[in-house]
GROMACS .gro file of C-alpha atoms in nm:
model
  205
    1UNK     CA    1   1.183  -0.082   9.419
    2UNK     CA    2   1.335  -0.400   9.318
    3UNK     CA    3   1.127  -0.571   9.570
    4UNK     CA    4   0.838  -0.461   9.409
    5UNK     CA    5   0.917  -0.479   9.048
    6UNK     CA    6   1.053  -0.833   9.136
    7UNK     CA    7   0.681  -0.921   9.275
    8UNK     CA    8   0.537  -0.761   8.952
    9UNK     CA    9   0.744  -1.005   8.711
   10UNK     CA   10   0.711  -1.322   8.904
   11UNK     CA   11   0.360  -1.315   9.077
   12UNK     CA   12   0.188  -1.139   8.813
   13UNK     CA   13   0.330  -1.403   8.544
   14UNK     CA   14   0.194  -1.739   8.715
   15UNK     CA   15  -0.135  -1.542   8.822
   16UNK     CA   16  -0.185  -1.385   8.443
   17UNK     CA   17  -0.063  -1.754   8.303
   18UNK     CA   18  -0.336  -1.962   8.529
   19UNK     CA   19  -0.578  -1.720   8.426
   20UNK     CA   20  -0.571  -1.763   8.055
   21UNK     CA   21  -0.507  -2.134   8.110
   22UNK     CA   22  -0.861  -2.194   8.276
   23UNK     CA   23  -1.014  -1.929   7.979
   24UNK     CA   24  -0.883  -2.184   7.691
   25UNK     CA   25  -1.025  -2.471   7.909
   26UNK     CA   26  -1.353  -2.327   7.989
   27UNK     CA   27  -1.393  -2.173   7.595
   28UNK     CA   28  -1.357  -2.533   7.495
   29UNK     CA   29  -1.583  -2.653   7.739
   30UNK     CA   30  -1.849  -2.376   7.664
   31UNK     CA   31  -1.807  -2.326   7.267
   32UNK     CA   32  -2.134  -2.100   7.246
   33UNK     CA   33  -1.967  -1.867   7.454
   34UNK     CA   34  -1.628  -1.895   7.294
   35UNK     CA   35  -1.828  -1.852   6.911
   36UNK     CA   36  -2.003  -1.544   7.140
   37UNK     CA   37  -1.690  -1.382   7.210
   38UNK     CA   38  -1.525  -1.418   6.877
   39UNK     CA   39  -1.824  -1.229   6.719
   40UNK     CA   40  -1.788  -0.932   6.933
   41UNK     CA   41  -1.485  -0.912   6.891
   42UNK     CA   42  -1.448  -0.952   6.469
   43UNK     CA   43  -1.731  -0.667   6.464
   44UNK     CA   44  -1.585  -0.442   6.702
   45UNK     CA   45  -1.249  -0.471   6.506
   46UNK     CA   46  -1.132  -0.402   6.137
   47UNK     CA   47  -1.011  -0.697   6.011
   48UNK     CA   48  -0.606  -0.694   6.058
   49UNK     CA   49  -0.633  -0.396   6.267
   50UNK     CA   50  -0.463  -0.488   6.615
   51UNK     CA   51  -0.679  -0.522   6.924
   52UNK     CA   52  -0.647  -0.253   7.217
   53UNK     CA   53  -0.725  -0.197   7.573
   54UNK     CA   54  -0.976   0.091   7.472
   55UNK     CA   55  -1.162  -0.181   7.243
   56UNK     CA   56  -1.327  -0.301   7.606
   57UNK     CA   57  -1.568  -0.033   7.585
   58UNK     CA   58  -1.753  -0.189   7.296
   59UNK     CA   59  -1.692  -0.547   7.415
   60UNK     CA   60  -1.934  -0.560   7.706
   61UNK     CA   61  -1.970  -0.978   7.676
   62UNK     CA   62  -1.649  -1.076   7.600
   63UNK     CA   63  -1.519  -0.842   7.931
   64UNK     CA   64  -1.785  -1.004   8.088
   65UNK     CA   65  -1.616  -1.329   8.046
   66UNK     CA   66  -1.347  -1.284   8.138
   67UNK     CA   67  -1.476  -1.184   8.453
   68UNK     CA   68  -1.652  -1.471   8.476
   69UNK     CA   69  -1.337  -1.671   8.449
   70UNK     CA   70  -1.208  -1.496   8.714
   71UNK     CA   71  -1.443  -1.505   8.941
   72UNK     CA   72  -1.525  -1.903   8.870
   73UNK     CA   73  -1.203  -2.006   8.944
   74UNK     CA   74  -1.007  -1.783   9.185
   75UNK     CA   75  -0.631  -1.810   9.099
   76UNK     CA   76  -0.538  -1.740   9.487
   77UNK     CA   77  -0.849  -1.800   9.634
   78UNK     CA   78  -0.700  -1.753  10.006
   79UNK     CA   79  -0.516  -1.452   9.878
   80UNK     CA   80  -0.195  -1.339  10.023
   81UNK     CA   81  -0.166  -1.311  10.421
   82UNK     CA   82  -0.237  -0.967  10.575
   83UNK     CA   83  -0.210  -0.873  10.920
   84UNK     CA   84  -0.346  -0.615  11.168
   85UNK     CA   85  -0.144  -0.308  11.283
   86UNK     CA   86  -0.374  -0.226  11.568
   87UNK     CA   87  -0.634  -0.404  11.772
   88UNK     CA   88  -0.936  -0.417  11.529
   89UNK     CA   89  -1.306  -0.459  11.636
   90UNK     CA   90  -1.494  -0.632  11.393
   91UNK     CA   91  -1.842  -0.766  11.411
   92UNK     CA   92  -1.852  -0.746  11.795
   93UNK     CA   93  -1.489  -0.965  11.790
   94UNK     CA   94  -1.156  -0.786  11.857
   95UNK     CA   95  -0.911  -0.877  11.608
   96UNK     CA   96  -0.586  -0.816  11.838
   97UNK     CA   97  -0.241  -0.595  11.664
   98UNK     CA   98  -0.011  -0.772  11.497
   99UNK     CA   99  -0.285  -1.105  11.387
  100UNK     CA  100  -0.218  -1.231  11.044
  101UNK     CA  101  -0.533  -1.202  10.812
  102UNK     CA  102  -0.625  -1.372  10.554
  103UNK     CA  103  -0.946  -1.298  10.260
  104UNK     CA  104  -1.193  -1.606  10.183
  105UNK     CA  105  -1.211  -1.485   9.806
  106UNK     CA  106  -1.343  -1.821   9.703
  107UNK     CA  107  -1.653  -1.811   9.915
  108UNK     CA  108  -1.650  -1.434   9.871
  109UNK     CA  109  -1.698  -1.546   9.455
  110UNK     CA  110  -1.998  -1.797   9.559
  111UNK     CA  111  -2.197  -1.598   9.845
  112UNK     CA  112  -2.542  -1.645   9.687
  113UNK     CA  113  -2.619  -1.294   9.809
  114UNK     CA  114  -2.415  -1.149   9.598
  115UNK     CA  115  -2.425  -1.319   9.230
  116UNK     CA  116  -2.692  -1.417   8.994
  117UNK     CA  117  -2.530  -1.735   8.925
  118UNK     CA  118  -2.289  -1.806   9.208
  119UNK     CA  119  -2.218  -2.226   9.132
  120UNK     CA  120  -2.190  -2.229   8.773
  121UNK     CA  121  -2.007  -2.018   8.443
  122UNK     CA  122  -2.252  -1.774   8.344
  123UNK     CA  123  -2.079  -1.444   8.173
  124UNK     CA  124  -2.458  -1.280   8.316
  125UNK     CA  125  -2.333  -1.230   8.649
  126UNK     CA  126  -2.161  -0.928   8.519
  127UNK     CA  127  -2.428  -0.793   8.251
  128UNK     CA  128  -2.731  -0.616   8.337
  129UNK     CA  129  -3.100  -0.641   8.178
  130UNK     CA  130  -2.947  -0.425   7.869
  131UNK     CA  131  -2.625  -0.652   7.823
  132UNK     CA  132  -2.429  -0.404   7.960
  133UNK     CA  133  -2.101  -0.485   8.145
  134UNK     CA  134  -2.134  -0.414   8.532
  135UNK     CA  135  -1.876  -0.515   8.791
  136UNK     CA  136  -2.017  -0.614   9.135
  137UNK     CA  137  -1.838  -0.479   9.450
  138UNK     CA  138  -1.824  -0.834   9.572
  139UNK     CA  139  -1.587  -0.902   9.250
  140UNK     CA  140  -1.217  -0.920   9.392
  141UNK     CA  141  -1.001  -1.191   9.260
  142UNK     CA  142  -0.713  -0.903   9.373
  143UNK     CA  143  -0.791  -0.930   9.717
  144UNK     CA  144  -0.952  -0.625   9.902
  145UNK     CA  145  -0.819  -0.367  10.137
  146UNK     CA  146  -0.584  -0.076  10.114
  147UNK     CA  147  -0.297  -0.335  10.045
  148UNK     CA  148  -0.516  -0.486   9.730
  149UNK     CA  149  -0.282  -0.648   9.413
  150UNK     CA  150  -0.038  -0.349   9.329
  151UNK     CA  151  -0.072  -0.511   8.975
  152UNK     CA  152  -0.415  -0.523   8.904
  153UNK     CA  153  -0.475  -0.259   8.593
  154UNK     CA  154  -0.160  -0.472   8.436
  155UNK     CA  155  -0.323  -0.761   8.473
  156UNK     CA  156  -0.662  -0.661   8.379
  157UNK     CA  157  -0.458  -0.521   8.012
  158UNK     CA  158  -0.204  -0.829   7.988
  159UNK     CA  159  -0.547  -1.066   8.039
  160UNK     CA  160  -0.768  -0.855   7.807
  161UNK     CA  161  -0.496  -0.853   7.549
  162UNK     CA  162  -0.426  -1.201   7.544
  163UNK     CA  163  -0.762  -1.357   7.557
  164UNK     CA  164  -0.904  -1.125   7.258
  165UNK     CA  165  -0.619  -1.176   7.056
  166UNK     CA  166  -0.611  -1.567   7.074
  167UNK     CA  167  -0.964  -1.558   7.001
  168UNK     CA  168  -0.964  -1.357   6.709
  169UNK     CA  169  -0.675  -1.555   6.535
  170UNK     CA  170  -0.768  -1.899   6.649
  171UNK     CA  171  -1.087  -2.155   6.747
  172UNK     CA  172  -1.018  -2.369   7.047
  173UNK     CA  173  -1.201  -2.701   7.086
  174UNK     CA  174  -1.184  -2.991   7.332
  175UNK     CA  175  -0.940  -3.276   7.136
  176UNK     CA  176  -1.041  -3.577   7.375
  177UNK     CA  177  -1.415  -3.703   7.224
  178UNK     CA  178  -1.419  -4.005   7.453
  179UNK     CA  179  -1.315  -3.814   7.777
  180UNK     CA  180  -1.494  -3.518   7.939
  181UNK     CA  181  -1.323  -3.198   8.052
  182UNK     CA  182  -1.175  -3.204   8.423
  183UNK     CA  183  -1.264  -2.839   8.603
  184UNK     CA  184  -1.092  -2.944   8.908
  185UNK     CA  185  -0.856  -2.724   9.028
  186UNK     CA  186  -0.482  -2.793   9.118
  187UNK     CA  187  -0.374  -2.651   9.472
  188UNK     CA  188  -0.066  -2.487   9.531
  189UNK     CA  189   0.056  -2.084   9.595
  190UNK     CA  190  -0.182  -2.088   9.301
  191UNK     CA  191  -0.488  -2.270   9.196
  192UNK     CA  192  -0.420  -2.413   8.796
  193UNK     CA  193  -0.619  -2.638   8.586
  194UNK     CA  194  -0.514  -3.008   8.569
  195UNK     CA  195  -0.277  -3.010   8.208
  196UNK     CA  196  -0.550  -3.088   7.947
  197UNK     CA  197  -0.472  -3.127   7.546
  198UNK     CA  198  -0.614  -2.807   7.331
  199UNK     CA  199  -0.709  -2.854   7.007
  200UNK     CA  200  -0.692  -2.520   6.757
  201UNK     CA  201  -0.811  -2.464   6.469
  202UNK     CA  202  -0.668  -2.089   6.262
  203UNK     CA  203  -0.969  -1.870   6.176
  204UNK     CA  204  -0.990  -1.621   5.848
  205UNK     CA  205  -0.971  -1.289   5.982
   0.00000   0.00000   0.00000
């Protein structure tokens, strides 16, 4: 149990942390769909009323977004190692007991078979032809499998939570006028944004 609630704290900080890190960047990098988001969310909400997880029902685009961050850039895009408990045949190749296993999420997130825009940010790849939200199977930032992310439904609240409420209090905008945005990611256990400047700008709610 501490084992596990250990995990929780630590990987589920630095995952939830990258996350909203590359949706600041990419809002100031796509302001229509950060001015998008902010609209959905200031008519789906009562002025100082606070935001909840239950609002996602009537945000279809803004959950679509983020998403679409999620998918775009895939915090552990290798995910973490699994391994075989019993010889496994897959695909005509035996997979032998005891083989460590690991999930090609990033090329999972770009199979062109599987998205409507798999090489660039489009929030459409997870709204139908009635701009309704709809989450593909092949969406699994979490990894897959019976041993999937044991913190998933936090993260999905901590992420909704965070992103809605920053954008509902405050405008983010690129600060640097003379030098473009960087979308390369930074490898490590995780994969993080290269530190950028944010410039912010309080909006009357």
């Amino acid at each position: 149990m501490v084992f596990v609630l250990t995990e929780l704290f630590l990987a589920g900080s630095d995952t939830t942390a990258n996350t909203l890190e590359w949706a600041l960047l990419l809002m100031m990098v796509y302001p229509e769909i950060q001015a998008r988001c902010y609209e959905e969310i200031r008519l789906t909400q009562n002025g100082t009323e606070k935001l909840r997880y239950e609002d996602r029902h009537r945000m279809p685009y803004t959950m679509a977004v983020i998403y679409e961050i999620q998918r775009f850039k895939v915090i552990v895009p290798l995910s973490v190692p699994h391994g075989t408990v019993k010889d496994v045949s897959f695909h005509g190749y035996i997979i032998p007991k005891g083989t460590r296993v690991y999930f090609d999420l990033y090329s999972v997130h770009r199979d062109e078979s599987q998205w409507k825009f798999p090489h660039e940010f489009n929030p459409h790849n997870f709204l139908n032809d009635n701009e309704e939200f709809v989450k593909p199977d092949a969406f699994m930032p979490f990894s897959a499998g019976p041993r999937v992310c044991m913190g998933e439904s936090l993260a999905h609240m901590e992420i909704f939570l965070f992103f809605t409420t920053l954008l509902k209090h405050y405008e983010f905008f690129w600060p640097e006028k003379h030098i473009k945005p960087d979308l390369t990611e930074r490898f490590g256990i995780t994969q993080s944004p290269i530190p950028y400047r944010v410039g912010i700008r309080h909006r009357d709610v």
